[in-house]
mmCIF file of C-alpha atoms and ligand atoms in Angstrom:
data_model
loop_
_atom_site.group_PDB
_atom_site.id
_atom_site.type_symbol
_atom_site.label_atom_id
_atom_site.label_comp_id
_atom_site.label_asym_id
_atom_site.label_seq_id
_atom_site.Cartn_x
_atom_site.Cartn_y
_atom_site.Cartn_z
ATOM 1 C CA UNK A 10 113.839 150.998 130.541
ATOM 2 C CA UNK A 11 116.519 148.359 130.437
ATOM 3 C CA UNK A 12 116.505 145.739 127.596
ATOM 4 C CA UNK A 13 115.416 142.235 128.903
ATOM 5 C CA UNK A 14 119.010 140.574 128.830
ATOM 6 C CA UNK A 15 119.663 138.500 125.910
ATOM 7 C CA UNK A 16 120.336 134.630 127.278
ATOM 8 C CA UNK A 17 116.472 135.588 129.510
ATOM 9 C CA UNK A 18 115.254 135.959 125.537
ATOM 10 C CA UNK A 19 116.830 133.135 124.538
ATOM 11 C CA UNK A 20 115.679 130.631 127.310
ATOM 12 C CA UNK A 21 111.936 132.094 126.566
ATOM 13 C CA UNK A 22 112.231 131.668 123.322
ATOM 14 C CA UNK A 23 113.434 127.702 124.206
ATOM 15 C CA UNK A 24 110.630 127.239 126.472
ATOM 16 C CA UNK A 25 108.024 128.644 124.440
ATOM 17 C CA UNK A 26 108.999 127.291 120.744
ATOM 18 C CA UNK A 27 107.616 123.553 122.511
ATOM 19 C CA UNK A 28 104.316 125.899 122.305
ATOM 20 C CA UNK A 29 103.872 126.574 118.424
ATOM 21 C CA UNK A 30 101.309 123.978 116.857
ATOM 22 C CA UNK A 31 102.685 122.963 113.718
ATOM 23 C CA UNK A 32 104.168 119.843 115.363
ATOM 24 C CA UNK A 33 102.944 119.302 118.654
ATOM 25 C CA UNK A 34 101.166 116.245 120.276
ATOM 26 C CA UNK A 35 100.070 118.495 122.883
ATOM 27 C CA UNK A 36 98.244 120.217 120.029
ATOM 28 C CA UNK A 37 95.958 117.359 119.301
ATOM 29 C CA UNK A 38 93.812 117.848 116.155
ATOM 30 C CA UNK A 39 91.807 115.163 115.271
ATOM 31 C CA UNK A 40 90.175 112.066 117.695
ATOM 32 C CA UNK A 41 93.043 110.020 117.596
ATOM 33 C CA UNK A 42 95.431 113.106 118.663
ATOM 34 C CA UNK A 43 92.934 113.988 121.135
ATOM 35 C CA UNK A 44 92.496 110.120 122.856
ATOM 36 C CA UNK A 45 96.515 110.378 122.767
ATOM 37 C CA UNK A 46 96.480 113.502 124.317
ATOM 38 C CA UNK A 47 94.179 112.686 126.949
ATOM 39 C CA UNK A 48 96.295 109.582 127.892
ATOM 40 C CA UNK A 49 99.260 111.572 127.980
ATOM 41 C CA UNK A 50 97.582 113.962 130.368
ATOM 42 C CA UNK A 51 95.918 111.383 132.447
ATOM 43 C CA UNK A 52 99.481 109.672 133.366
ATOM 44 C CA UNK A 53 101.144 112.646 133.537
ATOM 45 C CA UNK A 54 98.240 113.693 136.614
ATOM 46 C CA UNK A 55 98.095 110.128 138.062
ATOM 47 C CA UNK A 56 102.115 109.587 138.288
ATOM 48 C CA UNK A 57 102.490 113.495 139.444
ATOM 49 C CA UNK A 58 100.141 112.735 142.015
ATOM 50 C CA UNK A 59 102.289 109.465 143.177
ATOM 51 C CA UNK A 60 105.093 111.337 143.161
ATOM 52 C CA UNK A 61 103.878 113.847 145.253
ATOM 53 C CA UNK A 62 102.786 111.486 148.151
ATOM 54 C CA UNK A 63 105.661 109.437 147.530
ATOM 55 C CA UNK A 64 107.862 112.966 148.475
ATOM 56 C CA UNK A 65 106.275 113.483 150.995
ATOM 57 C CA UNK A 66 105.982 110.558 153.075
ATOM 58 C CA UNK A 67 109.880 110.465 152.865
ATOM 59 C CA UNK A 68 110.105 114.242 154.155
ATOM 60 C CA UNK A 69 107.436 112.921 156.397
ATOM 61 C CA UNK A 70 110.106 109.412 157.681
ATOM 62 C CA UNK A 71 112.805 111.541 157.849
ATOM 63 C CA UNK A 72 111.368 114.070 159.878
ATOM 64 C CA UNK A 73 109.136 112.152 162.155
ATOM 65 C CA UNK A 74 111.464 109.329 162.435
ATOM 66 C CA UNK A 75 110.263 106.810 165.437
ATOM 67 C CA UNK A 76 113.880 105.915 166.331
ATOM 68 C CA UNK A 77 115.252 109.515 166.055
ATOM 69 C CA UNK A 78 116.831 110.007 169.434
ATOM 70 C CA UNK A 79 116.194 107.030 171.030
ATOM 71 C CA UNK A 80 118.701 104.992 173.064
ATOM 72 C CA UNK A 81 118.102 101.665 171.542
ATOM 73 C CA UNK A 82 117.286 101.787 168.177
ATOM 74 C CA UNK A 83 117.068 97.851 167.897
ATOM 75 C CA UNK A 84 114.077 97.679 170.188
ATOM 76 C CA UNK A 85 110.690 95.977 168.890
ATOM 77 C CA UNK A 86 107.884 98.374 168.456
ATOM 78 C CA UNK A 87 104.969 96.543 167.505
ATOM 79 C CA UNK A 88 102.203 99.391 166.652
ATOM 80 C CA UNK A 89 104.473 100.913 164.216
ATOM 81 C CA UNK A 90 105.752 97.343 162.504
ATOM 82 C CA UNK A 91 101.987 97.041 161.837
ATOM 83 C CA UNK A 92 100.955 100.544 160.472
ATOM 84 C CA UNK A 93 104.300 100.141 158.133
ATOM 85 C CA UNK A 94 102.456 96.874 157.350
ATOM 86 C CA UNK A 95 99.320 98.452 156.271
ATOM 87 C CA UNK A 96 100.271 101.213 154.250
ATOM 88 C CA UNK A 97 102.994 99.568 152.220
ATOM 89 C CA UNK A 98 100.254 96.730 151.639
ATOM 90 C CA UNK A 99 98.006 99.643 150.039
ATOM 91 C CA UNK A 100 100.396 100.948 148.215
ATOM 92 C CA UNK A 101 101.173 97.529 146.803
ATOM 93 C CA UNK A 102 97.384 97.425 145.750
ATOM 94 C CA UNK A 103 97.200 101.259 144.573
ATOM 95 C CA UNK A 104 99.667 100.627 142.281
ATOM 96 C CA UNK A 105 97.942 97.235 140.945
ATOM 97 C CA UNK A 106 95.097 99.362 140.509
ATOM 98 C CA UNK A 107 96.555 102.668 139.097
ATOM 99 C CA UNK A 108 98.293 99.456 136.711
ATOM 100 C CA UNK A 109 95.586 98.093 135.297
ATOM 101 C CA UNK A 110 93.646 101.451 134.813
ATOM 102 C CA UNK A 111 96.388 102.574 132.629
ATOM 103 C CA UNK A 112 96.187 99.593 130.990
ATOM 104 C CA UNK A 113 92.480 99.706 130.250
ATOM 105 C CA UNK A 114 92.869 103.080 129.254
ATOM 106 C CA UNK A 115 95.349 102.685 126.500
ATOM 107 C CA UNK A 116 94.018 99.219 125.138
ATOM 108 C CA UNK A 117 90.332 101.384 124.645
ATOM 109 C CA UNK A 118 91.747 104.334 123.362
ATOM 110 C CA UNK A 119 93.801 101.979 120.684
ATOM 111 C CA UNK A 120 90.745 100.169 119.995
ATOM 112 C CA UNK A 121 88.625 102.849 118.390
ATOM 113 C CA UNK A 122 91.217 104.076 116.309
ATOM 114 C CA UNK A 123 90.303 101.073 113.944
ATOM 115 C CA UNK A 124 87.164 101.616 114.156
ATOM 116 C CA UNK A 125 86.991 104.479 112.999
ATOM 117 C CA UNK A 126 88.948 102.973 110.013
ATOM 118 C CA UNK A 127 85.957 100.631 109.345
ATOM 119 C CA UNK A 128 83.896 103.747 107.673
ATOM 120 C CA UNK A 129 83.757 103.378 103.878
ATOM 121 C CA UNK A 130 84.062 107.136 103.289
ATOM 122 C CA UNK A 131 87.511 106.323 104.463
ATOM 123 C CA UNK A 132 90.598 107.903 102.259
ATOM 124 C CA UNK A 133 93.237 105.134 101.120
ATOM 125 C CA UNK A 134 96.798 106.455 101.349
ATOM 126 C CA UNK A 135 99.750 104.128 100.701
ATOM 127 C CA UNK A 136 102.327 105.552 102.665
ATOM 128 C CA UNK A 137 106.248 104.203 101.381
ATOM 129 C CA UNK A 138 109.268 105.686 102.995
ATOM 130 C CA UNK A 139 112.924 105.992 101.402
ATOM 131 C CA UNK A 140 116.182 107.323 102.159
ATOM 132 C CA UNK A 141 114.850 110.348 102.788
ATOM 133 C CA UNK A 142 111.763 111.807 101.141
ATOM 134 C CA UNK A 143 107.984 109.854 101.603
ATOM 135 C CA UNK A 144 106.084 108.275 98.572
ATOM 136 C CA UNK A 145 102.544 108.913 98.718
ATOM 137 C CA UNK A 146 100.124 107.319 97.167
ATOM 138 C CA UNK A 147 96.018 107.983 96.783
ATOM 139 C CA UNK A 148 94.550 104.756 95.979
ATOM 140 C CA UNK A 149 91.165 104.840 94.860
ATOM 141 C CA UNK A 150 88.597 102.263 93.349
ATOM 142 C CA UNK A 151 89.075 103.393 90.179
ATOM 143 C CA UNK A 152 92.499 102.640 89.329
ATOM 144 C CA UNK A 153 93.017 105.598 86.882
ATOM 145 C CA UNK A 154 92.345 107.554 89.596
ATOM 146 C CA UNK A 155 95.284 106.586 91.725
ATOM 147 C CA UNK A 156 97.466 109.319 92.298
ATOM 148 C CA UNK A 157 101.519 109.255 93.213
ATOM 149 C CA UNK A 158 103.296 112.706 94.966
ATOM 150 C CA UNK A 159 105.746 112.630 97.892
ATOM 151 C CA UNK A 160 106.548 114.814 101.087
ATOM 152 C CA UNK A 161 103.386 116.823 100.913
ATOM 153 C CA UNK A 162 99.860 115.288 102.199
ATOM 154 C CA UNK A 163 96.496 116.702 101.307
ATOM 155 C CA UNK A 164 93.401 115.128 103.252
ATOM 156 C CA UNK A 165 90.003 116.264 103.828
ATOM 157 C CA UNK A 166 88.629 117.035 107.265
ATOM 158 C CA UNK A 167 86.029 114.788 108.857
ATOM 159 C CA UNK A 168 86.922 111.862 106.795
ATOM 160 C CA UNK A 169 88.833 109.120 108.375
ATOM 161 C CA UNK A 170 92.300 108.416 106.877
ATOM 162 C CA UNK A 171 93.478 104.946 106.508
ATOM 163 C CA UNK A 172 97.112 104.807 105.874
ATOM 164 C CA UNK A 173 99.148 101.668 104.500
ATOM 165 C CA UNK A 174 102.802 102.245 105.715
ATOM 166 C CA UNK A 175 105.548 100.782 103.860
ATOM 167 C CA UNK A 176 109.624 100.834 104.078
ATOM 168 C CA UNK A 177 111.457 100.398 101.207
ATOM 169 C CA UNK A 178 115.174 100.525 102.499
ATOM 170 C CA UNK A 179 115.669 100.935 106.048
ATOM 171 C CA UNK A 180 112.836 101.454 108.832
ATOM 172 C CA UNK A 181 111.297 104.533 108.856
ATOM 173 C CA UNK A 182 108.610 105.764 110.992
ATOM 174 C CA UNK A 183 105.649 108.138 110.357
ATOM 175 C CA UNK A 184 104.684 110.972 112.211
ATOM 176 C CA UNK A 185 102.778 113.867 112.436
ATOM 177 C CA UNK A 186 102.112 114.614 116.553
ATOM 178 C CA UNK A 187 99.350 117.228 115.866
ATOM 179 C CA UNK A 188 97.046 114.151 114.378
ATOM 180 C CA UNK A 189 98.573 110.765 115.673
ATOM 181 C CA UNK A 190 100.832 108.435 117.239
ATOM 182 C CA UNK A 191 103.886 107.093 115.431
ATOM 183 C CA UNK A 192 104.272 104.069 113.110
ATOM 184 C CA UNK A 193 106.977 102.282 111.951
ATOM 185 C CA UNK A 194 107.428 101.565 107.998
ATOM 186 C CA UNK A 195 109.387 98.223 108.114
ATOM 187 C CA UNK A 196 110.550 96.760 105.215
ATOM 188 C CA UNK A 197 108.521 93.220 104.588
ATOM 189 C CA UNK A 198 105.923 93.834 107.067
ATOM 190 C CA UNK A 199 103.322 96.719 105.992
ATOM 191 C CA UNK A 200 101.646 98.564 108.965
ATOM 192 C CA UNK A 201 98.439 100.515 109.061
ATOM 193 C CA UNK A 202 97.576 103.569 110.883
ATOM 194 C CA UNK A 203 94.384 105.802 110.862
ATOM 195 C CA UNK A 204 93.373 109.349 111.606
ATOM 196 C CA UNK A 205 91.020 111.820 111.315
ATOM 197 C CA UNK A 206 91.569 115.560 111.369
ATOM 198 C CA UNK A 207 88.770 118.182 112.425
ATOM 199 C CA UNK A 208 90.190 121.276 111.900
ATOM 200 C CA UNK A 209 91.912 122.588 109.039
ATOM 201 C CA UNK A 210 95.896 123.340 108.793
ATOM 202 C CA UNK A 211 98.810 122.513 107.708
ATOM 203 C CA UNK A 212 100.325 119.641 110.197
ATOM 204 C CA UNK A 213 104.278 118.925 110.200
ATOM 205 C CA UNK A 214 105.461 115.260 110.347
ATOM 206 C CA UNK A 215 108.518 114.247 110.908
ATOM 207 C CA UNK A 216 110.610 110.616 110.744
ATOM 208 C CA UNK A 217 110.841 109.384 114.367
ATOM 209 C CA UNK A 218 113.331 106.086 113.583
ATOM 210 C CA UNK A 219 116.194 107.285 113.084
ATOM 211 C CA UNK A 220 117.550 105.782 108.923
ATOM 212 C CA UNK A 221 120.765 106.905 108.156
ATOM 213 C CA UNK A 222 122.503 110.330 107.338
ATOM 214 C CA UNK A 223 119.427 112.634 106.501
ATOM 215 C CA UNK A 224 117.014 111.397 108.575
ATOM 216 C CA UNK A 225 116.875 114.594 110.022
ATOM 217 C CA UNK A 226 116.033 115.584 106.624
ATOM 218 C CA UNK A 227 113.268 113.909 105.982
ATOM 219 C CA UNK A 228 109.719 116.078 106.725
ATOM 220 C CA UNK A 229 106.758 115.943 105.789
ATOM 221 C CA UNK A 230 103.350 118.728 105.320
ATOM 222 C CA UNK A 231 99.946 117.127 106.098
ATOM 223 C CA UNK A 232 97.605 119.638 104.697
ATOM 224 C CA UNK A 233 94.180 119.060 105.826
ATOM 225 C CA UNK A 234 91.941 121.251 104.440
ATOM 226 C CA UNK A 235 87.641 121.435 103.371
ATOM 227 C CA UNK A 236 86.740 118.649 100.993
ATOM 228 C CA UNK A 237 85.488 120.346 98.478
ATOM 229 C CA UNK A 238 88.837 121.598 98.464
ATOM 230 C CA UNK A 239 90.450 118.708 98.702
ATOM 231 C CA UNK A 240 88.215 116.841 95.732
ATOM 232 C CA UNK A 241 89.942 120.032 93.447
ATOM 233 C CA UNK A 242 93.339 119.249 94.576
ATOM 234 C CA UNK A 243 92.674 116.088 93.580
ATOM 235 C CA UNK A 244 91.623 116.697 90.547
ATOM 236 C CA UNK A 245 94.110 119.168 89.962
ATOM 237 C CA UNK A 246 96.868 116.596 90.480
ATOM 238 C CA UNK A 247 95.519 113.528 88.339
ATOM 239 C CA UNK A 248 95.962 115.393 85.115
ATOM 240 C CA UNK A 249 99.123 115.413 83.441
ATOM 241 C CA UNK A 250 101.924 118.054 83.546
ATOM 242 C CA UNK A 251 101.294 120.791 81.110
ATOM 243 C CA UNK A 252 103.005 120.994 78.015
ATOM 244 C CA UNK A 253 105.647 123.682 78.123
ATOM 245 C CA UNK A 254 103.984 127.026 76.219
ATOM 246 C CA UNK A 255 107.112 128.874 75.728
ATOM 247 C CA UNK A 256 110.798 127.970 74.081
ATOM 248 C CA UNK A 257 112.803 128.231 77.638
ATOM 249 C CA UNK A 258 110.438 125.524 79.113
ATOM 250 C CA UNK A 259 110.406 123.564 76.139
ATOM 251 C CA UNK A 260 114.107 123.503 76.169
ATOM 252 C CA UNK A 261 114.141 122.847 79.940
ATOM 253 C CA UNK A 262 111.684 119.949 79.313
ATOM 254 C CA UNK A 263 114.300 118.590 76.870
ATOM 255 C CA UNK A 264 117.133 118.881 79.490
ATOM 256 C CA UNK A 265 115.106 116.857 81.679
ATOM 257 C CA UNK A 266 114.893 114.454 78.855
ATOM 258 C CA UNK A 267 118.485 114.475 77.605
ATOM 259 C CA UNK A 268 120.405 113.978 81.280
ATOM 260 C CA UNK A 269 119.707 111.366 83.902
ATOM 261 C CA UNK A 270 117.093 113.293 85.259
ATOM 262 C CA UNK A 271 114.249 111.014 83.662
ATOM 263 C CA UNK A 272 116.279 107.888 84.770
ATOM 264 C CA UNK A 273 114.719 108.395 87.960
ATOM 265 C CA UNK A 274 111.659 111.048 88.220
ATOM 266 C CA UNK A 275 108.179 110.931 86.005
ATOM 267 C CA UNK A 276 106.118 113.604 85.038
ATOM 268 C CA UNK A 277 103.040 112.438 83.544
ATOM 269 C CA UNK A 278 102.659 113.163 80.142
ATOM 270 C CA UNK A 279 106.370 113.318 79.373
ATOM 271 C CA UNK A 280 108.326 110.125 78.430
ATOM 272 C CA UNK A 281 110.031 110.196 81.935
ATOM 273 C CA UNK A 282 108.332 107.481 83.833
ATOM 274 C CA UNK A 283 110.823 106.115 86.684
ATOM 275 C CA UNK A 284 109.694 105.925 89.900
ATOM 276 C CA UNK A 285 112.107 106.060 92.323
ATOM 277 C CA UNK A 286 112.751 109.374 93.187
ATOM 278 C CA UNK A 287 109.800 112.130 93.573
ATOM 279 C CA UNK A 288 106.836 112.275 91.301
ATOM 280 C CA UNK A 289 107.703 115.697 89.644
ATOM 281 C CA UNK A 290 104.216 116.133 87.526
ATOM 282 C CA UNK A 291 103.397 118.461 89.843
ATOM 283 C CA UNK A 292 106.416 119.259 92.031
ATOM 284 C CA UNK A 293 105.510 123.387 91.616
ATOM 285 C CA UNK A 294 102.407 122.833 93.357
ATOM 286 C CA UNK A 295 104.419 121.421 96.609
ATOM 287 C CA UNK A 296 105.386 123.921 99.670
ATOM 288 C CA UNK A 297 109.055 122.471 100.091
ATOM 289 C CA UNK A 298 112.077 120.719 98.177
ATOM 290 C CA UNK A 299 113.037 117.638 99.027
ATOM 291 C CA UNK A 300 111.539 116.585 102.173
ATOM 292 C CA UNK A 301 111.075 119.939 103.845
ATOM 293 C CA UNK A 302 114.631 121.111 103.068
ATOM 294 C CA UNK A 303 114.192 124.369 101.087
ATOM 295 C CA UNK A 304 110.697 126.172 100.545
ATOM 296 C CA UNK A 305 109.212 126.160 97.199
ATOM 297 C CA UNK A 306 110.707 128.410 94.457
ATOM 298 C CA UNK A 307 112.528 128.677 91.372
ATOM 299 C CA UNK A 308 115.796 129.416 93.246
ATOM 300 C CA UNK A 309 115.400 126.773 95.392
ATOM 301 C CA UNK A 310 114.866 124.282 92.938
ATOM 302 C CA UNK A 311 117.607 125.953 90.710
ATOM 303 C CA UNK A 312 119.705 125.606 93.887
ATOM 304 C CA UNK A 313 118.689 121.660 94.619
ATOM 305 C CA UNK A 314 119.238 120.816 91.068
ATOM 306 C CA UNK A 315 122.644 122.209 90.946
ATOM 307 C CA UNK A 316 123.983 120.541 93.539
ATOM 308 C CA UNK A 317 121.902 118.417 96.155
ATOM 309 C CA UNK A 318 124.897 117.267 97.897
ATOM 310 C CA UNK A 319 125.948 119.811 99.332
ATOM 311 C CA UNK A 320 122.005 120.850 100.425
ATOM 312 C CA UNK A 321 121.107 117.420 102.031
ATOM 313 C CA UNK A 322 124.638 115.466 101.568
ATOM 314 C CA UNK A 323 124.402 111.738 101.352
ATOM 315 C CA UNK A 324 120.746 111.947 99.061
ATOM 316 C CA UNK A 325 120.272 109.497 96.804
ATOM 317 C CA UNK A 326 119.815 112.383 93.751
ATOM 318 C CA UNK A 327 123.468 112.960 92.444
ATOM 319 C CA UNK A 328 124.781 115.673 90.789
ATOM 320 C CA UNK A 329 124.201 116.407 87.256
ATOM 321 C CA UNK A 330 126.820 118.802 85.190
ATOM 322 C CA UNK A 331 124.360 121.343 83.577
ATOM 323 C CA UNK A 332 125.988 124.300 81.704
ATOM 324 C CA UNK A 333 124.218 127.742 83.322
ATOM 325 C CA UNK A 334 121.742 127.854 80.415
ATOM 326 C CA UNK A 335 120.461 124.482 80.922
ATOM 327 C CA UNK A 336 120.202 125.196 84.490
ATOM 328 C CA UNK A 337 118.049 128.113 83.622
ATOM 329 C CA UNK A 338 115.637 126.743 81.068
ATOM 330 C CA UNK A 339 115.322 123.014 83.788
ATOM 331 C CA UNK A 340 114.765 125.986 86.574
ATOM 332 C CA UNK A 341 111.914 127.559 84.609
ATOM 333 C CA UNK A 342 110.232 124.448 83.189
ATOM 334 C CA UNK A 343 110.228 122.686 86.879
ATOM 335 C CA UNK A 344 108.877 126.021 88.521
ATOM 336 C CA UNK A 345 105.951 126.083 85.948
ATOM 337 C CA UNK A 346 104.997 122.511 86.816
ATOM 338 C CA UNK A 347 101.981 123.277 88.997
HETATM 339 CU CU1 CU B 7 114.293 108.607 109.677
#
């Protein structure tokens, strides 16, 4: 048998990739992605449906054309002026109608989004984007329970999420198709969006506005998952970053101390406490580096740390000279922070 020929592979491959779920709003997940979904499909069916009749009563003019042949094709033909009348008047009103339908549609569908907000079991995320990784924030009743990681969400099914979105630089905009619509982070002006998800998975978001150089760069996991689950993740990540057991973490732990590293980054229950790059308390425990950039491991964060320019070029995180030791022992304390 012949082999398929390569470019027929490749436009499959094209056509199909729009298929996978990880970041599809055709792959709606929860009731807001589903309402979305369902407007989405209703206007697609309604305007195919126009189109269709609009197609054909053109094929239908051209072919059936009252004038076609005629010898004068000035000449007054009353009937006809009439039925042209009459149909373009109900179009005039179909479209009023198909109009305010649509309207209706999405005005309900965007109303019980907040209501499902309303619930009190609802989980309180604050939400801040930056040039280009995404601060996020669990903010509970009990302050001390507030929680701070970036790029990686964890969420409960069945629970509504309420999120507070926030810009710090530029405007940003959140999205993650499989369980909503997008939102803008605006500097100034804080937005709110809320989901829900039903099913558990790990849901890719992306920023849909485009801010600056690595905007392409800048990802995001929503990890929905049981909530008894999600109660021990949660628990998991309050506490502080162990203290380093052996002498190459210790001595990676006092790298991080000695460069600019803690100028920037906390870990919780070291002295580093700046906050405006990544949370690193628990950075191990994440799936990616640095906004969905590299996957998790101690290369990759060797390989980040050594040089972040040149793996997302323009990031705010600049390079630090680190002799190959120090390198090592920052490589193995970061990896073990889980
Ligand atoms: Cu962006």
């Amino acid at each position: 048998m012949r082999a398929p020929s390569p470019i027929l592979v490749l436009m499959s491959a094209a056509i199909l990739t729009g298929c996978t779920a990880t970041q599809s709003a055709l792959d709606a997940q929860g009731f807001v992605a589903v309402r979305v979904a369902q407007l989405f499909w209703m206007f697609t069916a309604v305007c195919a449906v126009v189109w269709l009749l609009v197609v054909f009563a053109m094929l239908y003019a051209i072919v059936r054309s009252p004038v076609a042949g005629e010898a004068d094709p000035l000449v007054l033909r009353p009937r006809a002026e009439r039925g042209a009348q009459i149909t373009t008047a109900l179009a005039a009103a179909a479209t009023v109608v198909i109009l305010v339908v649509f309207t209706a549609a999405s005005y309900l569908a965007t109303r019980s989004f907040g209501a499902a907000g309303a619930r009190d079991e609802v989980v309180r995320i604050k939400v801040t984007g930056h040039q280009w990784w995404w601060e996020i924030q669990y903010q509970d009743a009990q302050p001390d329970r507030n929680l701070v990681t970036a790029n990686e969400m964890h969420i409960p099914i069945g629970r509504p999420v309420r999120l507070q979105l926030v810009g710090a630089d530029v405007i940003h905009s959140f999205w993650v198709p499989s369980l909503a619509g997008k939102q803008d982070l605006v500097p100034g002006r804080d937005n709110e969006m809320v989901f829900v998800a039903d099913r558990t998975g790990v849901y890719r978001g992306q920023c849909a506005e485009f801010c600056g150089l690595q905007h392409a760069h800048m990802s995001m996991l929503v990890i929905a998952e049981e909530p008894h689950r999600f109660e021990a993740w949660r628990e998991a990540q309050l506490k502080s970053a162990e203290e380093p057991r052996d002498s190459e973490r210790s001595q990676g732990l006092d790298v991080f101390s000695r460069k600019a590293c803690f100028a920037c980054h906390a870990i919780r229950g070291t002295k580093a406490a700046a906050s405006i790059a990544p949370d690193l308390t628990h950075v191990a425990s994440r799936r990616t580096i640095a906004a969905g950039v590299l996957p998790m491991s101690r290369g990759s964060l060797a390989a980040w740390v050594t040089d972040p320019q040149q793996i997302k070029p323009g990031t705010n995180m600049p390079r630090v000279d680190l002799s190959a030791d120090e390198l090592n022992a920052l490589a193995a304390y970061l990896v073990g922070l889980e």
